[in-house]
């Protein structure tokens, strides 16, 4: 008896989610065990604007058997060390959410607790001076993290910016080379088995029929299988995150690409800027009640630093989620829900779903026990990230602008209120180990958004202040020197393959 009776898996949709699913699953399951088919429509386009990622994507790429240098070349990719938030607290203010962490814990207290103690005594240097990812990003330099805890490079972490369309093509080549079958056609009907309500097959518009034991719905916002065929409803989170439109436009590259994403607050939302090797990605995420599409496009175009390369593209969405695994269907990508791209988390949720799906792979077509666990894990992760995004809006001082006034006044989830209270009381940001955004992530954004702790960790009171101060001063100098010794980001990209190989040998 095989461990699972699922041997034919059909992926519907050939966007980022569809091809990530195919590349990942084909690296885990040999084709003799699991046959994989991707059905993608030439008539229905992809969203194709997911360009910024977060560090866990490296785990996914490795698991999918992807070579970093080849991937960066194929996708016009750049490195990413964090996200800069401009004007979010108030106009004229900026801060960064850098990846990685500042310093190491000392005597049981986190690094930032020592810094808070110093600051309470008048220490003038910001925490960002001790955050290697931010120091490098600000100097437009790059290097890989080190496993040696004695160097500040051990605190680095990185992700990528890339062209999402090229990423899907790259993944498609990998998946097809491993035997994944591709069918180009539009699905006209999703047929259910009358006996148990599972999906039995797909009827294609050209008359063909595709059968499978299990189906992955990667049809984007259409949610053709999970929503339309299986009727899984959508939980709307617009009351927390009201942005519901975006307008995106690529522009010419004008300067060497910086290794961070920019998010600039605007009256009705915020504007992203993502440096790729061959162009710059730009977009304005906005609330349609507060600004018309034409005004949003005009604002975006007025805030570019180079000529556009295409017409602006308008996108609509509703923030929220749905139960993404039901019967013999798993929804991956936009079909499972959407959180605005403020912290670049959508592609992460694709990989998270795939990794958790593999860990709870269905033992039979309909495996409600595995599905139940999977759905709980996804729901918890999404809620944690939702809280993180809500916090960016809620903790603002942009007085007199309806979006921002409302965000300050809105009721927030209890889970977020608790995190804020803890941080305000004593500068802690402790969270369950399993969640995506951990203490350093919240710390950067909480301090950046002006949330001030009223006390510092008593564990830091044991050491003489002068000793702590001179230790910090020395560390600050070392970090600046090490950063100055790293290569410019673009030079690093130019010989990326050599650098990746050197790292593999180190
Ligand atoms: P889509 O790209 O919509 O693909 C759907 C696929 O389904 C297509 O291939 C289509 O042909 C196929 N299809 C649909 N119906 C049928 C049918 N009947 N028959 C056959 N095929 C069908 N994510 C990030 O991680 N970082 C970002 O910076 C980021 N920025 C974003 C900005 C905006 C404004 C938006 C809206 C999203 C952003 N995302 C970002 C999210 C990211 O774009 C998506 O997560 C990603 O593109 C996955 O999309 P998808 O594959 O689920 O859907």
PDB file of C-alpha atoms in Angstrom, residues 11-232:
ATOM      1  CA  UNK A  11      -1.822  22.954 -10.683  1.00  0.00           C
ATOM      2  CA  UNK A  12      -4.209  25.461 -12.252  1.00  0.00           C
ATOM      3  CA  UNK A  13      -2.533  28.786 -13.082  1.00  0.00           C
ATOM      4  CA  UNK A  14       0.888  29.733 -14.374  1.00  0.00           C
ATOM      5  CA  UNK A  15       1.681  32.889 -12.426  1.00  0.00           C
ATOM      6  CA  UNK A  16       4.269  33.120  -9.653  1.00  0.00           C
ATOM      7  CA  UNK A  17       2.212  30.796  -7.451  1.00  0.00           C
ATOM      8  CA  UNK A  18       1.671  28.167 -10.141  1.00  0.00           C
ATOM      9  CA  UNK A  19       5.290  27.860 -11.167  1.00  0.00           C
ATOM     10  CA  UNK A  20       6.624  28.097  -7.611  1.00  0.00           C
ATOM     11  CA  UNK A  21       4.316  25.181  -6.772  1.00  0.00           C
ATOM     12  CA  UNK A  22       5.531  23.167  -9.754  1.00  0.00           C
ATOM     13  CA  UNK A  23       9.237  23.856  -9.139  1.00  0.00           C
ATOM     14  CA  UNK A  24       9.020  23.116  -5.426  1.00  0.00           C
ATOM     15  CA  UNK A  25       6.942  19.950  -5.586  1.00  0.00           C
ATOM     16  CA  UNK A  26       8.949  18.573  -8.504  1.00  0.00           C
ATOM     17  CA  UNK A  27      12.105  18.887  -6.420  1.00  0.00           C
ATOM     18  CA  UNK A  28      10.533  16.967  -3.523  1.00  0.00           C
ATOM     19  CA  UNK A  29       8.663  14.248  -5.380  1.00  0.00           C
ATOM     20  CA  UNK A  30      10.166  12.267  -8.258  1.00  0.00           C
ATOM     21  CA  UNK A  31       7.821  12.187 -11.252  1.00  0.00           C
ATOM     22  CA  UNK A  32       7.346   8.413 -10.904  1.00  0.00           C
ATOM     23  CA  UNK A  33       5.787   9.060  -7.469  1.00  0.00           C
ATOM     24  CA  UNK A  34       3.807  12.205  -8.237  1.00  0.00           C
ATOM     25  CA  UNK A  35       2.885  13.380 -11.725  1.00  0.00           C
ATOM     26  CA  UNK A  36       2.572  17.160 -11.899  1.00  0.00           C
ATOM     27  CA  UNK A  37       0.589  19.060 -14.530  1.00  0.00           C
ATOM     28  CA  UNK A  38       0.301  22.848 -14.852  1.00  0.00           C
ATOM     29  CA  UNK A  39      -2.676  24.264 -16.743  1.00  0.00           C
ATOM     30  CA  UNK A  40      -2.195  27.898 -17.672  1.00  0.00           C
ATOM     31  CA  UNK A  41      -4.254  30.164 -19.844  1.00  0.00           C
ATOM     32  CA  UNK A  42      -2.761  32.365 -22.540  1.00  0.00           C
ATOM     33  CA  UNK A  43      -5.980  34.434 -22.509  1.00  0.00           C
ATOM     34  CA  UNK A  44      -5.930  35.276 -18.812  1.00  0.00           C
ATOM     35  CA  UNK A  45      -2.919  37.288 -17.728  1.00  0.00           C
ATOM     36  CA  UNK A  46      -0.907  37.101 -14.527  1.00  0.00           C
ATOM     37  CA  UNK A  47      -0.607  39.822 -11.885  1.00  0.00           C
ATOM     38  CA  UNK A  48       3.170  39.866 -12.303  1.00  0.00           C
ATOM     39  CA  UNK A  49       3.968  42.728  -9.920  1.00  0.00           C
ATOM     40  CA  UNK A  50       5.434  40.761  -7.014  1.00  0.00           C
ATOM     41  CA  UNK A  51       8.982  42.036  -7.120  1.00  0.00           C
ATOM     42  CA  UNK A  52      10.141  42.361  -3.537  1.00  0.00           C
ATOM     43  CA  UNK A  53      10.746  39.475  -1.153  1.00  0.00           C
ATOM     44  CA  UNK A  54      11.920  38.693   2.370  1.00  0.00           C
ATOM     45  CA  UNK A  55      14.801  36.467   3.563  1.00  0.00           C
ATOM     46  CA  UNK A  56      12.942  33.138   3.859  1.00  0.00           C
ATOM     47  CA  UNK A  57      12.825  33.018   0.053  1.00  0.00           C
ATOM     48  CA  UNK A  58      16.363  31.657   0.226  1.00  0.00           C
ATOM     49  CA  UNK A  59      15.039  28.612   2.072  1.00  0.00           C
ATOM     50  CA  UNK A  60      12.485  28.107  -0.663  1.00  0.00           C
ATOM     51  CA  UNK A  61      14.945  28.562  -3.521  1.00  0.00           C
ATOM     52  CA  UNK A  62      17.321  26.077  -1.941  1.00  0.00           C
ATOM     53  CA  UNK A  63      14.536  23.563  -1.363  1.00  0.00           C
ATOM     54  CA  UNK A  64      13.432  23.988  -4.969  1.00  0.00           C
ATOM     55  CA  UNK A  65      16.998  23.289  -6.136  1.00  0.00           C
ATOM     56  CA  UNK A  66      17.586  26.819  -7.470  1.00  0.00           C
ATOM     57  CA  UNK A  67      21.085  28.178  -8.000  1.00  0.00           C
ATOM     58  CA  UNK A  68      21.285  31.743  -6.644  1.00  0.00           C
ATOM     59  CA  UNK A  69      23.577  33.173  -9.314  1.00  0.00           C
ATOM     60  CA  UNK A  70      21.546  31.690 -12.188  1.00  0.00           C
ATOM     61  CA  UNK A  71      18.351  32.908 -10.561  1.00  0.00           C
ATOM     62  CA  UNK A  72      19.624  36.496 -10.195  1.00  0.00           C
ATOM     63  CA  UNK A  73      20.854  36.579 -13.792  1.00  0.00           C
ATOM     64  CA  UNK A  74      17.618  35.165 -15.168  1.00  0.00           C
ATOM     65  CA  UNK A  75      15.354  37.527 -13.228  1.00  0.00           C
ATOM     66  CA  UNK A  76      17.374  40.793 -13.445  1.00  0.00           C
ATOM     67  CA  UNK A  77      17.461  40.464  -9.681  1.00  0.00           C
ATOM     68  CA  UNK A  78      19.121  42.598  -7.022  1.00  0.00           C
ATOM     69  CA  UNK A  79      19.804  42.020  -3.349  1.00  0.00           C
ATOM     70  CA  UNK A  80      17.551  43.432  -0.658  1.00  0.00           C
ATOM     71  CA  UNK A  81      18.643  44.251   2.905  1.00  0.00           C
ATOM     72  CA  UNK A  82      15.445  45.870   4.140  1.00  0.00           C
ATOM     73  CA  UNK A  83      12.631  48.313   3.495  1.00  0.00           C
ATOM     74  CA  UNK A  84      12.883  52.057   3.954  1.00  0.00           C
ATOM     75  CA  UNK A  85       9.720  53.740   5.203  1.00  0.00           C
ATOM     76  CA  UNK A  86       9.568  57.376   4.158  1.00  0.00           C
ATOM     77  CA  UNK A  87       7.065  59.834   5.695  1.00  0.00           C
ATOM     78  CA  UNK A  88       5.183  57.057   7.510  1.00  0.00           C
ATOM     79  CA  UNK A  89       5.538  58.496  10.988  1.00  0.00           C
ATOM     80  CA  UNK A  90       5.122  62.054   9.696  1.00  0.00           C
ATOM     81  CA  UNK A  91       6.244  63.950   6.590  1.00  0.00           C
ATOM     82  CA  UNK A  92      10.018  64.402   6.527  1.00  0.00           C
ATOM     83  CA  UNK A  93      10.718  61.357   8.711  1.00  0.00           C
ATOM     84  CA  UNK A  94      12.312  58.127   7.483  1.00  0.00           C
ATOM     85  CA  UNK A  95      13.391  54.844   9.008  1.00  0.00           C
ATOM     86  CA  UNK A  96      14.384  51.422   7.835  1.00  0.00           C
ATOM     87  CA  UNK A  97      13.140  47.964   8.641  1.00  0.00           C
ATOM     88  CA  UNK A  98      16.442  46.181   8.060  1.00  0.00           C
ATOM     89  CA  UNK A  99      16.667  42.398   7.849  1.00  0.00           C
ATOM     90  CA  UNK A 100      18.779  40.423  10.285  1.00  0.00           C
ATOM     91  CA  UNK A 101      19.412  41.764  13.742  1.00  0.00           C
ATOM     92  CA  UNK A 102      21.413  44.408  15.578  1.00  0.00           C
ATOM     93  CA  UNK A 103      24.195  42.959  17.724  1.00  0.00           C
ATOM     94  CA  UNK A 104      24.010  39.863  19.914  1.00  0.00           C
ATOM     95  CA  UNK A 105      22.312  39.261  23.256  1.00  0.00           C
ATOM     96  CA  UNK A 106      24.640  40.085  26.185  1.00  0.00           C
ATOM     97  CA  UNK A 107      24.283  38.487  29.630  1.00  0.00           C
ATOM     98  CA  UNK A 108      20.786  37.264  28.863  1.00  0.00           C
ATOM     99  CA  UNK A 109      19.448  40.655  27.750  1.00  0.00           C
ATOM    100  CA  UNK A 110      18.856  41.420  24.094  1.00  0.00           C
ATOM    101  CA  UNK A 111      21.209  43.834  22.374  1.00  0.00           C
ATOM    102  CA  UNK A 112      18.540  46.482  21.989  1.00  0.00           C
ATOM    103  CA  UNK A 113      17.818  46.350  25.738  1.00  0.00           C
ATOM    104  CA  UNK A 114      21.396  47.523  26.379  1.00  0.00           C
ATOM    105  CA  UNK A 115      20.988  50.205  23.779  1.00  0.00           C
ATOM    106  CA  UNK A 116      17.735  51.370  25.413  1.00  0.00           C
ATOM    107  CA  UNK A 117      19.536  51.655  28.724  1.00  0.00           C
ATOM    108  CA  UNK A 118      22.317  53.711  27.121  1.00  0.00           C
ATOM    109  CA  UNK A 119      19.804  55.903  25.354  1.00  0.00           C
ATOM    110  CA  UNK A 120      17.994  56.562  28.627  1.00  0.00           C
ATOM    111  CA  UNK A 121      21.362  57.916  29.855  1.00  0.00           C
ATOM    112  CA  UNK A 122      21.665  60.260  26.866  1.00  0.00           C
ATOM    113  CA  UNK A 123      23.589  58.081  24.365  1.00  0.00           C
ATOM    114  CA  UNK A 124      23.131  59.872  21.032  1.00  0.00           C
ATOM    115  CA  UNK A 125      23.630  57.112  18.442  1.00  0.00           C
ATOM    116  CA  UNK A 126      20.579  55.422  16.929  1.00  0.00           C
ATOM    117  CA  UNK A 127      20.096  51.666  17.013  1.00  0.00           C
ATOM    118  CA  UNK A 128      20.377  51.665  13.217  1.00  0.00           C
ATOM    119  CA  UNK A 129      24.128  52.386  13.593  1.00  0.00           C
ATOM    120  CA  UNK A 130      24.441  48.894  15.079  1.00  0.00           C
ATOM    121  CA  UNK A 131      22.298  47.140  12.483  1.00  0.00           C
ATOM    122  CA  UNK A 132      24.692  45.836   9.867  1.00  0.00           C
ATOM    123  CA  UNK A 133      22.010  45.360   7.179  1.00  0.00           C
ATOM    124  CA  UNK A 134      20.959  48.980   7.466  1.00  0.00           C
ATOM    125  CA  UNK A 135      24.504  50.349   7.605  1.00  0.00           C
ATOM    126  CA  UNK A 136      25.338  48.419   4.408  1.00  0.00           C
ATOM    127  CA  UNK A 137      22.080  49.388   2.698  1.00  0.00           C
ATOM    128  CA  UNK A 138      22.621  53.094   3.406  1.00  0.00           C
ATOM    129  CA  UNK A 139      26.103  52.882   1.875  1.00  0.00           C
ATOM    130  CA  UNK A 140      24.699  50.957  -1.132  1.00  0.00           C
ATOM    131  CA  UNK A 141      27.045  48.059  -0.395  1.00  0.00           C
ATOM    132  CA  UNK A 142      26.409  44.370   0.027  1.00  0.00           C
ATOM    133  CA  UNK A 143      27.866  41.197   1.451  1.00  0.00           C
ATOM    134  CA  UNK A 144      26.666  37.775   2.515  1.00  0.00           C
ATOM    135  CA  UNK A 145      25.989  36.937   6.164  1.00  0.00           C
ATOM    136  CA  UNK A 146      28.876  35.299   8.018  1.00  0.00           C
ATOM    137  CA  UNK A 147      28.601  32.289  10.283  1.00  0.00           C
ATOM    138  CA  UNK A 148      31.378  33.725  12.479  1.00  0.00           C
ATOM    139  CA  UNK A 149      29.619  35.414  15.439  1.00  0.00           C
ATOM    140  CA  UNK A 150      32.662  37.688  16.015  1.00  0.00           C
ATOM    141  CA  UNK A 151      32.000  39.732  12.873  1.00  0.00           C
ATOM    142  CA  UNK A 152      29.061  42.114  12.514  1.00  0.00           C
ATOM    143  CA  UNK A 153      28.340  40.362   9.210  1.00  0.00           C
ATOM    144  CA  UNK A 154      26.819  37.580  11.304  1.00  0.00           C
ATOM    145  CA  UNK A 155      23.849  39.895  11.866  1.00  0.00           C
ATOM    146  CA  UNK A 156      23.137  40.260   8.154  1.00  0.00           C
ATOM    147  CA  UNK A 157      20.183  38.731   6.340  1.00  0.00           C
ATOM    148  CA  UNK A 158      19.041  39.382   2.808  1.00  0.00           C
ATOM    149  CA  UNK A 159      16.348  38.762   0.228  1.00  0.00           C
ATOM    150  CA  UNK A 160      15.906  39.761  -3.416  1.00  0.00           C
ATOM    151  CA  UNK A 161      14.109  42.079  -5.771  1.00  0.00           C
ATOM    152  CA  UNK A 162      13.336  40.470  -9.107  1.00  0.00           C
ATOM    153  CA  UNK A 163      11.149  40.638 -12.174  1.00  0.00           C
ATOM    154  CA  UNK A 164       8.207  38.398 -11.264  1.00  0.00           C
ATOM    155  CA  UNK A 165       7.436  37.505 -14.880  1.00  0.00           C
ATOM    156  CA  UNK A 166      11.022  36.373 -15.427  1.00  0.00           C
ATOM    157  CA  UNK A 167      10.942  34.446 -12.146  1.00  0.00           C
ATOM    158  CA  UNK A 168       7.888  32.484 -13.320  1.00  0.00           C
ATOM    159  CA  UNK A 169       9.642  31.695 -16.641  1.00  0.00           C
ATOM    160  CA  UNK A 170      12.788  30.616 -14.814  1.00  0.00           C
ATOM    161  CA  UNK A 171      10.799  28.323 -12.519  1.00  0.00           C
ATOM    162  CA  UNK A 172       8.907  26.935 -15.480  1.00  0.00           C
ATOM    163  CA  UNK A 173      12.149  25.848 -17.163  1.00  0.00           C
ATOM    164  CA  UNK A 174      13.276  24.131 -13.970  1.00  0.00           C
ATOM    165  CA  UNK A 175       9.938  22.423 -13.457  1.00  0.00           C
ATOM    166  CA  UNK A 176       9.658  21.252 -17.071  1.00  0.00           C
ATOM    167  CA  UNK A 177      13.207  19.894 -16.966  1.00  0.00           C
ATOM    168  CA  UNK A 178      12.031  17.685 -14.085  1.00  0.00           C
ATOM    169  CA  UNK A 179       9.114  16.287 -16.037  1.00  0.00           C
ATOM    170  CA  UNK A 180       6.288  18.681 -15.132  1.00  0.00           C
ATOM    171  CA  UNK A 181       3.702  18.645 -17.930  1.00  0.00           C
ATOM    172  CA  UNK A 182       2.355  21.986 -19.127  1.00  0.00           C
ATOM    173  CA  UNK A 183      -1.018  22.420 -20.799  1.00  0.00           C
ATOM    174  CA  UNK A 184      -1.867  25.769 -22.303  1.00  0.00           C
ATOM    175  CA  UNK A 185      -5.644  26.141 -22.121  1.00  0.00           C
ATOM    176  CA  UNK A 186      -8.386  27.914 -20.251  1.00  0.00           C
ATOM    177  CA  UNK A 187     -10.342  25.919 -17.695  1.00  0.00           C
ATOM    178  CA  UNK A 188     -14.011  26.266 -18.609  1.00  0.00           C
ATOM    179  CA  UNK A 189     -15.495  24.091 -15.873  1.00  0.00           C
ATOM    180  CA  UNK A 190     -14.409  22.525 -12.609  1.00  0.00           C
ATOM    181  CA  UNK A 191     -16.288  19.217 -12.271  1.00  0.00           C
ATOM    182  CA  UNK A 192     -17.141  17.889  -8.801  1.00  0.00           C
ATOM    183  CA  UNK A 193     -17.628  14.301  -7.786  1.00  0.00           C
ATOM    184  CA  UNK A 194     -21.296  14.045  -6.793  1.00  0.00           C
ATOM    185  CA  UNK A 195     -20.531  11.479  -4.098  1.00  0.00           C
ATOM    186  CA  UNK A 196     -18.031  13.326  -1.950  1.00  0.00           C
ATOM    187  CA  UNK A 197     -17.848  16.876  -3.319  1.00  0.00           C
ATOM    188  CA  UNK A 198     -14.181  16.635  -4.289  1.00  0.00           C
ATOM    189  CA  UNK A 199     -12.950  17.958  -7.637  1.00  0.00           C
ATOM    190  CA  UNK A 200     -12.916  15.095 -10.141  1.00  0.00           C
ATOM    191  CA  UNK A 201     -11.603  16.802 -13.271  1.00  0.00           C
ATOM    192  CA  UNK A 202     -11.273  20.033 -15.243  1.00  0.00           C
ATOM    193  CA  UNK A 203     -13.014  20.648 -18.551  1.00  0.00           C
ATOM    194  CA  UNK A 204     -10.842  22.791 -20.774  1.00  0.00           C
ATOM    195  CA  UNK A 205     -12.265  25.322 -23.229  1.00  0.00           C
ATOM    196  CA  UNK A 206     -10.714  23.385 -26.129  1.00  0.00           C
ATOM    197  CA  UNK A 207     -12.695  20.252 -25.213  1.00  0.00           C
ATOM    198  CA  UNK A 208      -9.948  18.372 -23.396  1.00  0.00           C
ATOM    199  CA  UNK A 209     -10.384  17.011 -19.879  1.00  0.00           C
ATOM    200  CA  UNK A 210      -7.716  16.931 -17.152  1.00  0.00           C
ATOM    201  CA  UNK A 211      -8.130  14.477 -14.290  1.00  0.00           C
ATOM    202  CA  UNK A 212      -6.274  14.528 -11.011  1.00  0.00           C
ATOM    203  CA  UNK A 213      -6.308  13.258  -7.442  1.00  0.00           C
ATOM    204  CA  UNK A 214      -5.466  16.636  -5.966  1.00  0.00           C
ATOM    205  CA  UNK A 215      -5.600  20.201  -7.350  1.00  0.00           C
ATOM    206  CA  UNK A 216      -3.700  23.356  -6.498  1.00  0.00           C
ATOM    207  CA  UNK A 217      -5.650  26.500  -7.240  1.00  0.00           C
ATOM    208  CA  UNK A 218      -3.217  29.176  -8.466  1.00  0.00           C
ATOM    209  CA  UNK A 219      -5.789  31.095 -10.482  1.00  0.00           C
ATOM    210  CA  UNK A 220      -5.134  34.376  -8.696  1.00  0.00           C
ATOM    211  CA  UNK A 221      -7.971  36.557  -7.425  1.00  0.00           C
ATOM    212  CA  UNK A 222     -10.434  34.445  -9.498  1.00  0.00           C
ATOM    213  CA  UNK A 223     -10.043  31.544  -7.026  1.00  0.00           C
ATOM    214  CA  UNK A 224     -11.641  29.294  -9.635  1.00  0.00           C
ATOM    215  CA  UNK A 225     -11.470  26.053  -7.663  1.00  0.00           C
ATOM    216  CA  UNK A 226     -11.373  26.986  -3.974  1.00  0.00           C
ATOM    217  CA  UNK A 227     -13.833  29.882  -4.222  1.00  0.00           C
ATOM    218  CA  UNK A 228     -16.014  29.388  -7.273  1.00  0.00           C
ATOM    219  CA  UNK A 229     -16.208  25.566  -7.344  1.00  0.00           C
ATOM    220  CA  UNK A 230     -15.874  24.663  -3.662  1.00  0.00           C
ATOM    221  CA  UNK A 231     -17.530  27.789  -2.298  1.00  0.00           C
ATOM    222  CA  UNK A 232     -14.943  28.691   0.334  1.00  0.00           C
TER     223      UNK A 232
END
